[in-house]
Amino acid sequence: MPNASDVDRAGRPDPRNDPPRPDAARAETGADQRLPIYQRLKDALAERIQDGHWRPGEAIPAESELASDFGVALGTMRKAIEGLVAQGLLERHQGRGTFVRRVDFGNSLFRFFRLTGKGGGPLAPTQRLLSRRTAPAGREAGVALGVGAEADVLWLRRLRLVDDEPLVVDEIALPLPRFAAVAALPAAAFAELLYPLYERIAGVTIARAVDRIGFGRASVAVAKTLGVPAGDPVVVIDRIAYGLDGEPLEWRRSRGPADRFSYETEIR
């Protein structure tokens, strides 16, 4: 016989005495109990995304289903999901549902360069792997990636071309062993964009990137690769790319002829 405290006024079992669901327990026992439940739910959902439970471009379950799974009110789950939308991990599509956001970097770097042919029409860039080696990160890449300067990383040197004309040369550092699978790829695989390649081969998703723009002079090696005189002005773009969990995953330095550089912004 159940105790009086185990039933409600209608004689039904009190749901508050049910054992907590695993997901609800995880949300309820977050690292910081001072956080409101919606914040702990938000962290639990973000952890699922970071763990690859839902992949970029994939729809997550309906809010009602998630609320039931986590044992929380629909409004609480909705607030947690809205937080992830604001954070940029999820995006809503009217009439279709809520999806894990897939950041389309595409040819984002080329927004800084004029990509037009002789006739003025737009041109699509291509890429070519020049070299690949395992070597110490050095100071700049080591700091950016959060590894020691002496830690081995995978170094890629890549040339990007427009209409078969060299435009940008990249030096890219990737932490090991996380990108060991990329180190073993045939050179032809690097003809595609790198971030989809990282995701497909290494299971690594780039969620955001920070670019810093400066200017310098072309070294002999850079000048030879770009087909410009040594000492010519070049634009220098340093990037740190981060994963879904905020961990730095890629450092790169891109150089291109300064006379092809173009930057436009609107101030209101």
XYZ file of C-alpha atoms in Angstrom:
268
model
C 0.000 0.000 0.000
C 1.390 3.413 -0.863
C 1.805 5.994 1.875
C -0.485 8.999 1.878
C 2.411 11.164 0.802
C 2.908 8.999 -2.308
C -0.464 9.877 -3.880
C -2.154 13.100 -4.876
C -5.668 14.202 -3.873
C -7.219 12.134 -6.675
C -5.478 8.997 -5.411
C -2.982 8.898 -8.280
C 0.757 8.356 -7.704
C 2.505 11.676 -7.147
C 4.902 12.203 -10.111
C 7.266 14.088 -7.834
C 8.118 10.749 -6.226
C 9.057 9.129 -9.554
C 12.772 8.378 -10.009
C 14.359 11.148 -12.085
C 15.070 10.476 -15.739
C 18.819 10.298 -16.528
C 18.772 13.514 -18.566
C 16.689 15.330 -15.989
C 19.096 14.195 -13.286
C 22.027 15.471 -15.314
C 20.354 18.863 -15.785
C 19.383 18.997 -12.116
C 22.887 18.154 -10.929
C 24.900 20.541 -13.054
C 28.305 21.769 -11.991
C 26.795 24.862 -10.400
C 23.572 24.303 -8.491
C 23.100 28.061 -8.236
C 22.279 28.199 -11.953
C 18.578 28.187 -12.903
C 17.262 24.959 -14.368
C 16.926 26.390 -17.896
C 20.640 27.281 -17.849
C 21.577 23.764 -16.760
C 19.311 22.371 -19.469
C 21.013 24.650 -21.999
C 24.405 23.285 -20.909
C 23.158 19.693 -21.144
C 21.835 20.253 -24.678
C 25.062 21.997 -25.695
C 26.982 18.985 -24.395
C 24.947 16.708 -26.650
C 25.840 18.879 -29.637
C 29.523 18.954 -28.684
C 29.539 15.166 -28.240
C 28.152 14.704 -31.753
C 24.788 13.346 -30.580
C 23.256 15.813 -33.050
C 25.422 16.748 -35.999
C 25.544 20.124 -37.798
C 22.591 20.449 -40.154
C 20.574 17.827 -38.234
C 17.193 18.581 -36.659
C 16.903 18.155 -32.909
C 13.765 16.547 -31.424
C 10.673 18.676 -30.864
C 10.616 20.852 -27.758
C 7.755 18.817 -26.294
C 9.716 15.582 -26.737
C 12.830 17.050 -25.151
C 10.808 18.492 -22.275
C 9.372 15.038 -21.647
C 12.800 13.394 -21.884
C 14.317 15.832 -19.410
C 11.260 15.889 -17.151
C 10.802 19.662 -17.274
C 8.085 22.086 -18.278
C 7.764 22.965 -21.962
C 8.375 26.644 -21.224
C 11.626 25.811 -19.426
C 12.875 23.731 -22.353
C 11.862 26.443 -24.798
C 13.897 29.010 -22.845
C 16.945 26.710 -22.879
C 16.659 26.227 -26.644
C 16.230 29.957 -27.224
C 19.493 30.438 -25.345
C 21.279 28.063 -27.736
C 19.749 29.865 -30.729
C 21.055 33.171 -29.369
C 24.443 31.534 -28.777
C 24.570 30.373 -32.395
C 24.573 26.616 -31.779
C 21.001 26.120 -33.010
C 18.866 27.804 -35.650
C 15.127 27.715 -36.276
C 13.547 27.099 -39.687
C 9.920 28.139 -39.938
C 7.709 25.106 -40.470
C 10.650 22.674 -40.362
C 11.963 22.710 -36.807
C 15.154 23.537 -34.950
C 18.513 22.455 -36.347
C 22.112 22.321 -35.204
C 23.642 25.287 -36.952
C 26.163 24.535 -39.674
C 28.432 27.527 -40.087
C 29.108 28.151 -43.760
C 32.617 29.552 -43.890
C 32.757 28.734 -47.596
C 35.296 31.100 -49.052
C 34.959 33.570 -46.185
C 38.572 34.701 -46.451
C 37.982 35.832 -50.016
C 35.607 38.544 -48.874
C 38.832 40.532 -48.412
C 39.967 40.111 -52.042
C 38.582 41.131 -55.398
C 37.550 37.989 -57.254
C 36.723 39.217 -60.737
C 38.078 38.179 -64.097
C 39.150 40.366 -66.953
C 35.551 40.730 -68.061
C 34.440 41.783 -64.579
C 32.528 38.556 -63.853
C 32.861 36.669 -60.529
C 35.415 33.878 -60.277
C 35.467 30.776 -58.064
C 38.698 30.102 -56.150
C 40.449 26.722 -56.166
C 43.025 25.317 -53.756
C 46.176 23.218 -53.967
C 48.200 21.567 -51.187
C 51.862 22.578 -51.428
C 53.338 20.701 -48.475
C 52.478 18.820 -45.303
C 54.716 18.032 -42.352
C 54.783 17.368 -38.625
C 56.895 19.909 -36.756
C 56.911 21.978 -33.528
C 54.142 24.570 -33.265
C 56.411 27.507 -32.489
C 55.432 30.427 -30.288
C 52.517 32.006 -32.193
C 50.697 28.839 -33.226
C 51.468 27.236 -29.864
C 49.870 30.093 -27.930
C 46.873 30.218 -30.261
C 46.231 26.468 -29.991
C 46.976 26.250 -26.280
C 49.913 23.882 -26.723
C 53.594 24.354 -26.009
C 55.890 25.842 -28.609
C 57.723 22.504 -28.791
C 54.540 20.439 -29.206
C 54.285 18.740 -32.585
C 51.443 19.907 -34.818
C 50.421 19.142 -38.381
C 51.550 21.939 -40.685
C 49.783 22.432 -44.014
C 50.941 24.869 -46.688
C 48.226 25.597 -49.215
C 47.906 27.829 -52.247
C 44.607 29.280 -53.331
C 44.133 30.453 -56.869
C 41.613 32.441 -58.881
C 41.502 31.819 -62.625
C 44.741 29.796 -62.161
C 46.449 32.889 -60.722
C 47.966 32.569 -57.202
C 46.093 34.789 -54.762
C 46.559 33.528 -51.196
C 49.112 31.251 -49.570
C 48.118 29.678 -46.236
C 50.231 28.294 -43.418
C 47.985 26.167 -41.214
C 48.724 24.486 -37.869
C 46.494 21.687 -36.544
C 46.910 20.023 -33.128
C 47.904 16.373 -32.933
C 46.754 13.664 -32.426
C 43.334 15.207 -33.032
C 44.052 15.734 -36.726
C 46.134 12.593 -37.282
C 43.604 11.307 -39.836
C 44.108 14.465 -41.908
C 47.861 13.876 -41.924
C 47.334 10.543 -43.697
C 45.099 11.862 -46.509
C 46.239 11.848 -50.139
C 47.122 15.284 -51.466
C 44.182 15.260 -53.895
C 41.754 15.315 -50.955
C 42.823 18.852 -50.100
C 41.232 20.219 -53.269
C 38.015 20.653 -51.289
C 37.331 23.210 -48.569
C 39.113 22.338 -45.354
C 36.367 22.695 -42.753
C 34.045 20.120 -44.351
C 37.139 17.927 -44.728
C 37.943 18.242 -41.005
C 34.393 17.247 -40.137
C 34.274 14.294 -42.510
C 37.719 12.856 -41.783
C 38.542 13.901 -38.215
C 35.036 14.347 -36.787
C 35.883 17.952 -35.895
C 33.354 20.744 -36.388
C 34.512 24.343 -36.689
C 31.886 26.543 -35.039
C 33.436 29.992 -35.333
C 36.630 31.774 -36.301
C 38.324 35.057 -35.479
C 40.317 36.865 -38.188
C 42.880 39.600 -37.557
C 44.080 41.681 -40.520
C 47.496 43.309 -40.885
C 50.056 44.099 -43.552
C 53.641 43.103 -44.206
C 56.229 42.424 -46.893
C 56.509 39.298 -49.007
C 59.419 37.078 -47.982
C 61.406 35.377 -50.722
C 59.437 32.146 -50.226
C 56.035 33.882 -50.171
C 56.945 36.043 -53.163
C 57.971 32.986 -55.189
C 54.686 31.221 -54.345
C 52.506 34.233 -55.158
C 54.519 35.265 -58.209
C 55.288 38.764 -56.920
C 58.609 40.521 -56.245
C 60.207 39.879 -52.848
C 59.438 42.745 -50.493
C 56.128 43.615 -52.151
C 53.331 44.606 -49.748
C 51.053 41.758 -48.710
C 47.939 41.575 -46.578
C 48.363 39.189 -43.623
C 45.274 37.543 -42.126
C 45.705 35.514 -38.938
C 42.857 33.195 -37.984
C 42.045 31.107 -34.948
C 39.180 28.659 -35.511
C 37.250 27.151 -32.607
C 35.191 24.013 -32.085
C 31.695 23.696 -30.668
C 33.143 23.526 -27.166
C 35.163 26.713 -27.648
C 38.499 24.869 -27.931
C 40.964 26.326 -30.489
C 41.396 23.824 -33.319
C 43.211 25.656 -36.097
C 45.704 28.486 -36.453
C 46.426 29.862 -39.886
C 48.274 32.753 -41.445
C 47.173 33.773 -44.932
C 49.084 36.163 -47.177
C 48.014 37.744 -50.453
C 49.029 40.686 -52.665
C 48.018 43.967 -51.032
C 46.883 45.413 -54.346
C 44.182 42.720 -54.541
C 42.935 43.436 -51.026
C 39.521 45.057 -50.647
C 37.578 45.826 -47.489
C 34.168 47.458 -47.276
C 32.037 48.256 -44.254
C 28.976 50.348 -43.582
C 28.767 52.661 -40.569
C 25.423 54.054 -39.463
